GROMACS .gro file of C-alpha atoms in nm:
model
   53
    1UNK     CA    1  11.335   8.146   9.655
    2UNK     CA    2  11.162   8.348   9.927
    3UNK     CA    3  11.348   8.598  10.144
    4UNK     CA    4  11.216   8.817  10.422
    5UNK     CA    5  11.297   9.184  10.372
    6UNK     CA    6  11.258   9.488  10.594
    7UNK     CA    7  10.939   9.674  10.493
    8UNK     CA    8  11.013  10.018  10.354
    9UNK     CA    9  10.695  10.181  10.479
   10UNK     CA   10  10.587  10.408  10.763
   11UNK     CA   11  10.410  10.136  10.962
   12UNK     CA   12  10.233  10.377  11.195
   13UNK     CA   13  10.064  10.569  10.912
   14UNK     CA   14   9.978  10.271  10.690
   15UNK     CA   15   9.908  10.009  10.957
   16UNK     CA   16   9.788  10.217  11.250
   17UNK     CA   17   9.776  10.005  11.564
   18UNK     CA   18   9.974   9.716  11.416
   19UNK     CA   19  10.237   9.569  11.644
   20UNK     CA   20  10.445   9.437  11.356
   21UNK     CA   21  10.484   9.444  10.979
   22UNK     CA   22  10.655   9.194  10.756
   23UNK     CA   23  10.741   9.168  10.389
   24UNK     CA   24  10.876   8.900  10.162
   25UNK     CA   25  11.048   8.900   9.826
   26UNK     CA   26  10.993   8.612   9.586
   27UNK     CA   27  11.215   8.535   9.289
   28UNK     CA   28  11.022   8.400   8.989
   29UNK     CA   29  11.139   8.264   8.656
   30UNK     CA   30  10.894   8.472   8.448
   31UNK     CA   31  11.054   8.817   8.418
   32UNK     CA   32  10.733   8.956   8.259
   33UNK     CA   33  10.515   8.863   8.559
   34UNK     CA   34  10.368   9.173   8.724
   35UNK     CA   35  10.176   9.205   9.051
   36UNK     CA   36   9.833   9.186   8.886
   37UNK     CA   37   9.915   8.870   8.690
   38UNK     CA   38  10.069   8.712   9.000
   39UNK     CA   39   9.756   8.786   9.204
   40UNK     CA   40   9.533   8.644   8.930
   41UNK     CA   41   9.738   8.325   8.921
   42UNK     CA   42   9.729   8.290   9.298
   43UNK     CA   43   9.361   8.366   9.357
   44UNK     CA   44   9.203   8.219   9.044
   45UNK     CA   45   9.248   7.863   9.170
   46UNK     CA   46   9.176   7.701   9.504
   47UNK     CA   47   9.394   7.428   9.651
   48UNK     CA   48   9.255   7.077   9.607
   49UNK     CA   49   9.195   7.037   9.980
   50UNK     CA   50   8.950   7.332   9.973
   51UNK     CA   51   8.732   7.152   9.719
   52UNK     CA   52   8.720   6.828   9.921
   53UNK     CA   53   8.431   6.922  10.147
   0.00000   0.00000   0.00000
């Protein structure tokens, strides 16, 4: 499940010049999954359509 949430950040100091900021919260089944492991899972593989060149 993916839900949009209001970013809890000072947009002007972190994203100077940005006209918007968004954030999303994802519920996952693996309670032990941390941000690093999630990023490794996401970026360690390319979608099949990327390889079909």
